Structures are given as C-alpha cells and as structure tokens.
mmCIF file of C-alpha atoms in Angstrom:
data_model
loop_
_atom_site.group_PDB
_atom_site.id
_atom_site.type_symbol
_atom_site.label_atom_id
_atom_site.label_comp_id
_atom_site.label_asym_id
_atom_site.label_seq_id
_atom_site.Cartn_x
_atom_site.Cartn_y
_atom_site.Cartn_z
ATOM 1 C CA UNK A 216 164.945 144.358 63.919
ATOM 2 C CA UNK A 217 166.438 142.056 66.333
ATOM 3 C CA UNK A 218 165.164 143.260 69.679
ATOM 4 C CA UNK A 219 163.166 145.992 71.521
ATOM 5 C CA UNK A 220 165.515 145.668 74.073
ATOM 6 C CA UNK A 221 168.177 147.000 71.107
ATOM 7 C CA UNK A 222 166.374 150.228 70.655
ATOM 8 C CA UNK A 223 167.663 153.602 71.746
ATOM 9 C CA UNK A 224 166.045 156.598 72.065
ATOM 10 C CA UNK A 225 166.222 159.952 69.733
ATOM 11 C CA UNK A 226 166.624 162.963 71.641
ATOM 12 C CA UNK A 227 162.459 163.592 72.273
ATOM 13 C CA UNK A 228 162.720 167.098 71.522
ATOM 14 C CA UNK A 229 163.490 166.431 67.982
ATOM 15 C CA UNK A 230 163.259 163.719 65.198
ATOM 16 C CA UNK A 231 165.377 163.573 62.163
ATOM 17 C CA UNK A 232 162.280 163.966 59.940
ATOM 18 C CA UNK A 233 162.542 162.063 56.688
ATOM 19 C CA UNK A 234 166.704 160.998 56.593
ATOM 20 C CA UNK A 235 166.401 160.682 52.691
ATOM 21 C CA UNK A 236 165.934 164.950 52.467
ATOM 22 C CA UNK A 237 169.683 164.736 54.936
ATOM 23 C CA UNK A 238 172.823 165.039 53.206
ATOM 24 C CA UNK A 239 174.595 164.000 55.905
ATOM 25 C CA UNK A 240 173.738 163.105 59.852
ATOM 26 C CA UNK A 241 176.740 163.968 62.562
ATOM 27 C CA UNK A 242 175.796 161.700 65.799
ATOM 28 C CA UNK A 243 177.571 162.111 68.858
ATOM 29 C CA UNK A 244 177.735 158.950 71.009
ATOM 30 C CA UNK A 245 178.432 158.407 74.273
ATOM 31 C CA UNK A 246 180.124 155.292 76.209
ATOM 32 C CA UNK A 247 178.821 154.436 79.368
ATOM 33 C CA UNK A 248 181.227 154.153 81.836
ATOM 34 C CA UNK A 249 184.374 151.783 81.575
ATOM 35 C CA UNK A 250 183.149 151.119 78.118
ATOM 36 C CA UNK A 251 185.206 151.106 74.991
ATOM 37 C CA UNK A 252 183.550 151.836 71.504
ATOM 38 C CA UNK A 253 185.277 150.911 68.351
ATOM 39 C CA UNK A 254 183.628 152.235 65.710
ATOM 40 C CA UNK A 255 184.716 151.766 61.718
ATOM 41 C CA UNK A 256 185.474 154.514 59.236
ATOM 42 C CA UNK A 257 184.169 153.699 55.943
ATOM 43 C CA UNK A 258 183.093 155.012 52.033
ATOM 44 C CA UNK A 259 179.965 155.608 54.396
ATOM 45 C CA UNK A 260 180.864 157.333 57.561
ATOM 46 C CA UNK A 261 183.898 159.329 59.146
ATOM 47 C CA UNK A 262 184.386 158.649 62.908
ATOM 48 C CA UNK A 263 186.336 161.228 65.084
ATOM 49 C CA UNK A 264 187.387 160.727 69.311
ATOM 50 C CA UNK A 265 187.134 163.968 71.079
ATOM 51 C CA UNK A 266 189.546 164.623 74.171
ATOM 52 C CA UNK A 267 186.330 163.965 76.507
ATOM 53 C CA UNK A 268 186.030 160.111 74.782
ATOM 54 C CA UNK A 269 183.175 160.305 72.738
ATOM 55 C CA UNK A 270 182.738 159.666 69.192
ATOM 56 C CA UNK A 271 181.335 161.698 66.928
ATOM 57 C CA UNK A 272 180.412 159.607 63.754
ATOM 58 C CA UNK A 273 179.087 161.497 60.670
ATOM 59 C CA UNK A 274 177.156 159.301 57.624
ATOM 60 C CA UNK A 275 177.706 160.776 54.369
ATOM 61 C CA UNK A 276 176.333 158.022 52.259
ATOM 62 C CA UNK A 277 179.032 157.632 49.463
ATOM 63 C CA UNK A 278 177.248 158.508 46.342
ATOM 64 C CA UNK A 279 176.380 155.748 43.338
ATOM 65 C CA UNK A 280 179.365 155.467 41.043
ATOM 66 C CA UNK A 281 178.234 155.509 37.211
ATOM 67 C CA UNK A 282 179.963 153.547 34.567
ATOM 68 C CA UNK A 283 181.267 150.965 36.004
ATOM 69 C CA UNK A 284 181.117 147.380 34.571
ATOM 70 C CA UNK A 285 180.383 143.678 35.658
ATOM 71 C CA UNK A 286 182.021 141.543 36.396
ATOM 72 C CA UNK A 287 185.302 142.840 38.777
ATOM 73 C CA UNK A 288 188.090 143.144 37.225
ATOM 74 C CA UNK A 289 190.044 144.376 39.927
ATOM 75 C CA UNK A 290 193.258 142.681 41.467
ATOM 76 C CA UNK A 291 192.983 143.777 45.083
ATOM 77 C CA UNK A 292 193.246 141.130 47.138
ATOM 78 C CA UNK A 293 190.833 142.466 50.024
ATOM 79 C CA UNK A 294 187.675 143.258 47.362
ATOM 80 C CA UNK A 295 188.284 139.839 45.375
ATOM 81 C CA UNK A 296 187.680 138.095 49.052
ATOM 82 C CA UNK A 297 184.464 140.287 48.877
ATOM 83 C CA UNK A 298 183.509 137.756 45.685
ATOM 84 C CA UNK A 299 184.362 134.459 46.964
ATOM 85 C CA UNK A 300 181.735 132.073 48.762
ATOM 86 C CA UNK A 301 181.256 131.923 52.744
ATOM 87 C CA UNK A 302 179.786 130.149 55.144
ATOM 88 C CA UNK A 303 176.526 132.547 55.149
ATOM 89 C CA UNK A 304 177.130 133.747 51.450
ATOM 90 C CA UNK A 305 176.721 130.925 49.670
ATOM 91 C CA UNK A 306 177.122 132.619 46.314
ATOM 92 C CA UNK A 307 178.123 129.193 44.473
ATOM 93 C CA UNK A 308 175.131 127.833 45.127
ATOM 94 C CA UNK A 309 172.825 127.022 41.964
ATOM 95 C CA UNK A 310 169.410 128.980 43.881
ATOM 96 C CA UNK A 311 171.398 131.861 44.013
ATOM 97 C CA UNK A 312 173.027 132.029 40.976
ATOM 98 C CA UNK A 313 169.695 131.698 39.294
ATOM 99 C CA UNK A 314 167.930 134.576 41.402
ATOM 100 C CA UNK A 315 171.244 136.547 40.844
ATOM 101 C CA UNK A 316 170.443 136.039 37.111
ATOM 102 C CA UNK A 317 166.556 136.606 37.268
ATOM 103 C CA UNK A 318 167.630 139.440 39.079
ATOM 104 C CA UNK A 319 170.352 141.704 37.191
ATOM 105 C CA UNK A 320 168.901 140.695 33.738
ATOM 106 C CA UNK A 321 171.338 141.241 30.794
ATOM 107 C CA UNK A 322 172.450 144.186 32.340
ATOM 108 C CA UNK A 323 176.742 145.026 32.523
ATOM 109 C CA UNK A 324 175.996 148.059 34.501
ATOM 110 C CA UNK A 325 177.382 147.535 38.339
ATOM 111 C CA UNK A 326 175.069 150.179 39.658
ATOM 112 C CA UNK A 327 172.380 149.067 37.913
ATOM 113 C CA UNK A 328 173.177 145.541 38.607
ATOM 114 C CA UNK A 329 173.195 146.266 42.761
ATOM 115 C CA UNK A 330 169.640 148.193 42.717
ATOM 116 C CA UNK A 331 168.090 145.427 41.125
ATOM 117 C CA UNK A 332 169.201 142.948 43.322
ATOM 118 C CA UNK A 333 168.414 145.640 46.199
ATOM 119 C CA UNK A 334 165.017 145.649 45.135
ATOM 120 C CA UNK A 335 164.194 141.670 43.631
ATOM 121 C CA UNK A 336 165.561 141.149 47.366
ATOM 122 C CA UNK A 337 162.649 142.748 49.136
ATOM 123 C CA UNK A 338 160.556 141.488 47.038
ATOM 124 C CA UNK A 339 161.581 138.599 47.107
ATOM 125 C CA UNK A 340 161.547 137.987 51.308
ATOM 126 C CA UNK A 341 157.660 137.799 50.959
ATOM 127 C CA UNK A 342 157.292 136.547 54.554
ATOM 128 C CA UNK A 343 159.002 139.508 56.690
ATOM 129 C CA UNK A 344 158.940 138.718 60.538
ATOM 130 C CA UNK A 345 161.413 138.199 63.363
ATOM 131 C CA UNK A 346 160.577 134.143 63.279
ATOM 132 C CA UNK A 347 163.818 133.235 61.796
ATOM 133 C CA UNK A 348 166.707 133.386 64.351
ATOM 134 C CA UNK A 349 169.554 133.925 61.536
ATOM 135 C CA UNK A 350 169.304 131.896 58.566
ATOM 136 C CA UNK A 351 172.319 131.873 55.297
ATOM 137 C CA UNK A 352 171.839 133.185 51.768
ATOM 138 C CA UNK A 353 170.695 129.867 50.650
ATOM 139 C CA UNK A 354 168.073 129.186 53.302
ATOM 140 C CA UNK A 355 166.803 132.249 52.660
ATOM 141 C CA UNK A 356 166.493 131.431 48.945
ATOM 142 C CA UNK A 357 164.655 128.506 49.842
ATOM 143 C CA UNK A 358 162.386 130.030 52.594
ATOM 144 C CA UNK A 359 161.532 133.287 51.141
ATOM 145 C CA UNK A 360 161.230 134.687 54.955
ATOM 146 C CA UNK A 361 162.985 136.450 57.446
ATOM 147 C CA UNK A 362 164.001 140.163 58.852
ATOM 148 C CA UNK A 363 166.991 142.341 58.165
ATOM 149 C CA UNK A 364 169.930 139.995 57.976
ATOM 150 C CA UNK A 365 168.364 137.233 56.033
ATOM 151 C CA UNK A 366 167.519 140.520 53.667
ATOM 152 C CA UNK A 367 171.547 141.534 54.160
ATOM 153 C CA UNK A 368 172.860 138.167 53.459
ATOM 154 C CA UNK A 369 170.259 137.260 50.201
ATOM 155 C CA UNK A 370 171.605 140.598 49.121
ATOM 156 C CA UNK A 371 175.141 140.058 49.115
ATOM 157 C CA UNK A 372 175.246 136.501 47.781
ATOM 158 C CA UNK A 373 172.872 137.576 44.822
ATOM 159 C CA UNK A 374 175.917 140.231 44.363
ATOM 160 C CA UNK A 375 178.790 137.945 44.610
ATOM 161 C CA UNK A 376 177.153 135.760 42.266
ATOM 162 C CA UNK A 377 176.679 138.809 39.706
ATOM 163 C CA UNK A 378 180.193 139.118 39.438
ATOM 164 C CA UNK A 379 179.637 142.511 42.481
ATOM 165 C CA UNK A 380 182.218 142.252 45.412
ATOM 166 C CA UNK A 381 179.481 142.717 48.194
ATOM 167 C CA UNK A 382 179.617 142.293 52.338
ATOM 168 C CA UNK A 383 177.115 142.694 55.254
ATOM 169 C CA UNK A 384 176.813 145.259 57.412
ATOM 170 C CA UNK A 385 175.803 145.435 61.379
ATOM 171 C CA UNK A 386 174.961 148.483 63.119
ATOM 172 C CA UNK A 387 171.980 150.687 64.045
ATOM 173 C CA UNK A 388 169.561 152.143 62.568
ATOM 174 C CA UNK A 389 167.016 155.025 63.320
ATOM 175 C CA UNK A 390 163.623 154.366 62.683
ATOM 176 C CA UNK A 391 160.627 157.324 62.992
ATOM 177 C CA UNK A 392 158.006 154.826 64.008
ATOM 178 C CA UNK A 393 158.734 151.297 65.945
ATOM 179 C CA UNK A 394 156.200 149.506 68.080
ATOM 180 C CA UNK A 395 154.158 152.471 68.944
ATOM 181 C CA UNK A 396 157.305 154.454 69.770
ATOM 182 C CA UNK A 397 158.637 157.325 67.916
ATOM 183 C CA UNK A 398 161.916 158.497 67.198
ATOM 184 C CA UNK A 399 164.384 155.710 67.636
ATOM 185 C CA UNK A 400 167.633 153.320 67.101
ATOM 186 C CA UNK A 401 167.348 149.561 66.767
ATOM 187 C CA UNK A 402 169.985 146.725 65.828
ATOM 188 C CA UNK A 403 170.007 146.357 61.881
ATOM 189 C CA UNK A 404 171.964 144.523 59.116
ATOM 190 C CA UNK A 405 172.282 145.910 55.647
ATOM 191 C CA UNK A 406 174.862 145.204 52.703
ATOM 192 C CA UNK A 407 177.465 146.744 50.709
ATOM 193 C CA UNK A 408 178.502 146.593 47.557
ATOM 194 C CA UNK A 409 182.057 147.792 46.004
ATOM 195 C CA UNK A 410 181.105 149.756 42.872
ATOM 196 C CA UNK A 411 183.458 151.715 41.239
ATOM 197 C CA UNK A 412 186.096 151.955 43.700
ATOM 198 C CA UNK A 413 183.794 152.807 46.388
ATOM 199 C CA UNK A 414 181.903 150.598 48.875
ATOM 200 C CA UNK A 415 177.835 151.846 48.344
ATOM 201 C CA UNK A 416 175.381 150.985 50.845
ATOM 202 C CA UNK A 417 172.020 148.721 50.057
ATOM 203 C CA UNK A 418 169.387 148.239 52.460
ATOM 204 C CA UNK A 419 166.941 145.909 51.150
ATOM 205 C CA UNK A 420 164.652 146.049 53.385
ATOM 206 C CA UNK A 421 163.993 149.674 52.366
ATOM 207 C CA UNK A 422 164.367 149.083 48.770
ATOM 208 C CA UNK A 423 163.228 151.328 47.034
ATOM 209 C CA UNK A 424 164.526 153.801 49.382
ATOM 210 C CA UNK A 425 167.500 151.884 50.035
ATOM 211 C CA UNK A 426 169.930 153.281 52.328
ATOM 212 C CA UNK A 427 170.319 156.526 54.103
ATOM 213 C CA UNK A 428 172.371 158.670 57.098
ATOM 214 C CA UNK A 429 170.116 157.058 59.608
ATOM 215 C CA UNK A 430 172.518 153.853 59.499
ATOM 216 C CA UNK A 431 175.788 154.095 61.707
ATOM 217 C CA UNK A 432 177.990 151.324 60.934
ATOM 218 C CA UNK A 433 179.408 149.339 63.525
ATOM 219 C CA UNK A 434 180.800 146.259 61.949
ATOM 220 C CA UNK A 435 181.245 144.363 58.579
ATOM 221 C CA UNK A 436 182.252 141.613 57.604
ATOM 222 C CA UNK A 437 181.039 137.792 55.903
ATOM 223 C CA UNK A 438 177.778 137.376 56.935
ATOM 224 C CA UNK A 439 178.599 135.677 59.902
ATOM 225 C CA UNK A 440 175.703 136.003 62.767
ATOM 226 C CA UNK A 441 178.560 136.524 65.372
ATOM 227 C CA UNK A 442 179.625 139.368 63.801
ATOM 228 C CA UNK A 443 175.463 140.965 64.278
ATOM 229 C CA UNK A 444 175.331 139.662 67.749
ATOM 230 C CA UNK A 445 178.724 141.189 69.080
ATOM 231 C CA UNK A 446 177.210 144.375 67.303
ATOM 232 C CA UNK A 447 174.030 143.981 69.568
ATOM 233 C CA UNK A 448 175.431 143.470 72.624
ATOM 234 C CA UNK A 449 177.416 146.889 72.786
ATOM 235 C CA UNK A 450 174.195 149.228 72.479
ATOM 236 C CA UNK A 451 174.128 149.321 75.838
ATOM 237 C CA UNK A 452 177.448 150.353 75.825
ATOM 238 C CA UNK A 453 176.739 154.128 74.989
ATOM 239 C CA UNK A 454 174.020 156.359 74.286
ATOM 240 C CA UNK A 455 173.503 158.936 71.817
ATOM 241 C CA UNK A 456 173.598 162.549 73.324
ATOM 242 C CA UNK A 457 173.366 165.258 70.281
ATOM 243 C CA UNK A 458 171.898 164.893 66.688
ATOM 244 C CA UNK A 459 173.071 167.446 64.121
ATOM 245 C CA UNK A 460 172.425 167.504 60.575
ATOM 246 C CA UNK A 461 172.736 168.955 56.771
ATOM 247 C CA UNK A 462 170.226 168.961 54.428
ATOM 248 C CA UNK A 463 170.891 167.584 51.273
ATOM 249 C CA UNK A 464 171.073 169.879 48.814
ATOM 250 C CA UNK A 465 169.288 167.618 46.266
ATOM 251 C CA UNK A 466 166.571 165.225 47.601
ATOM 252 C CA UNK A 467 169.048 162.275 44.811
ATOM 253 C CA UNK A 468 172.199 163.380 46.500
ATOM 254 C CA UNK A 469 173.942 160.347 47.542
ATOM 255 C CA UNK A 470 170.393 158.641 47.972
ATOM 256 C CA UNK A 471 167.929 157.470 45.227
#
C-alpha cells in the first residue's frame, strides 16, 4: 500500500469479517463537499448515483469462466489493445516472456493460465516493501521487489505475453489489519484479465486468495503510474458511510 495517509476507516462498529465468505459487498460512498466522484462500472462492480449524490458501488466479483482457450482469438478491437506492449507492460520483452512461459507451463487453459501467473507472481516478488516508488513489468522482472503495483504490472505483462488480454487496476482496498489499525481502506493496484468474455480480477499480492469484494475499482487502464496516483489523490474526496453485505452462498462462489 501506497500511503497511511490513503487509508480510510471501516465503520468501527463493524468489520467485514473474512470478504472471501461475502458474495457480494454494497458500499455507500460519500463526496465531500464540492467533490465529484467518477466511479467505473465493470465485470466486477455495478455503481448507482442516488438523488442525494452519493454512490453506492456493489462488488460482485465476476466469477472464473471455464473452457476457454489461449491464445485470444477474439477480434475486438478494445481487448486486442489489452495484448499489445506498453510503456509499463513490457510484454515483448524476452524476461517476461520467459517467466510468462515458466509460469503457465504447457497449459491452453485461460483460467488456468491467469492463476498461475497470479500465484508465480507473488512468489516471485520475494522482496515485498514500499522501497520502490513505481517500477515497469520489466524492472520488476529484474528486481524481484516491490508492493502492489509492481505485483499488478508483473501480472499483466506475464498475461499479455501468454497470449491473456490483461490490464491494471487502481482503487481501494479494505484490509482487517494495517499498521496496528483494524478495519480499514488503503490505495491498491491489482490486475485483470479478460477470460471468456468477461474481465476476472487477480490480486497477486493475495494469491492464493486472489481477489475479493473488498476491492472497489476506481480506475484501469495500461499500467501507467499516473493513472494510480490520480486514483490516490481523490480518497480524500469522500468517505465511506454504510457497509452492507451478502454472504456467499458457497465459500468458491466467484472467489477461489
């Protein structure tokens, strides 16, 4: 995580337990005053306005798809950008296409191509600290160090390189025990991967447990650092006032 000075507090009278037993989490935020929030709707999340301006976002993590192959085969023009180098995904590069290959194996399973990378990821980052400012895919390869978005941005290169349409994530994340304080939100980056006509979330740095409805999306995009320090500077632009959630009816719904 980023910064303490990110983190926002869970209502105190309640945690959200363990998020992986939640089939869903509805979280109603705030703005502060003369704020706007724009907040994206994805395979992940719904957002709603109510007439009094705030948001009510609910994360329903999309469940894994089964079946489908690598590579993409697709012709839409918006997921085939989602396999192309960038500046931060260097997925071209010959480090990462030889941990993309160490990671997926022979395997021509999508799904099963994305949880291994999910997990040869955090393994991989043996070094995890807040000493790297923002480094690419390929210094990451190199270093073997770094926090959430050097996880995020290993993660969706080593996709893109597998032949998986991938992008990284920004947003926040809830987190039971930080720094000696319980119960609350902090700036995170994650990844997601297009898998069967659905864009799944990975989170790396939780692998095995991967992701879960304690992330609320706020932005996605290439990988670019500008994209996770716009996100950062609006959580002080709201707060979030009411929790509700559904337990999952399954403890593998949606989740591992």
């Amino acid at each position: 995580f980023q910064a303490e000075d990110g983190i926002r507090d869970v209502e105190r009278s309640r945690g959200l337990g363990d998020v992986y037993k939640r089939q869903s989490i509805t979280y109603q935020l705030a703005p502060t005053a003369g704020k706007h929030l724009s907040i994206p709707s994805t395979d992940n999340q719904t957002v709603q306005i109510t007439q009094d301006g705030k948001v009510l976002v609910t994360v329903r993590p999309a469940p894994m798809p089964s079946g489908d192959k690598l590579p993409y085969r697709g012709n839409d023009p918006r997921i085939l950008e989602a396999l192309k180098p960038a500046q931060y995904l260097q997925s071209d590069n010959n480090q990462i296409i030889s941990l993309a290959r160490q990671a997926v194996g022979d395997t021509k399973d999508t799904a099963e191509a994305a949880r291994k990378i999910e997990n040869f990821v955090n393994e991989y980052i043996t070094e995890k600290n807040l000493s790297v400012g923002y480094a690419s895919a390929a210094e990451v390869a190199l270093s073997g160090q770094g926090d959430c978005t050097e996880h995020a941005v290993l993660t969706a290169a080593l996709c893109r390189a597998a032949g998986v349409p991938a992008r990284v994530v920004s947003g926040i994340v809830y987190i039971e025990d930080f720094a000696g304080r319980k119960d609350v939100f902090g700036g995170h980056a994650w990844t997601e991967a297009y898998i069967g006509g659905k864009w799944i979330g990975l989170d790396a740095t939780r692998a095995p447990a991967g992701f879960d409805p304690g992330h609320i999306t706020m932005a996605v995009g290439n990988g670019d650092p500008a994209d996770f320090f716009a996100m950062a500077n609006i959580l002080g632009y709201f707060k979030i006032e009411e929790i509700t959630f559904e337990p999952a009816a399954s403890a593998a719904v949606g989740m591992k």
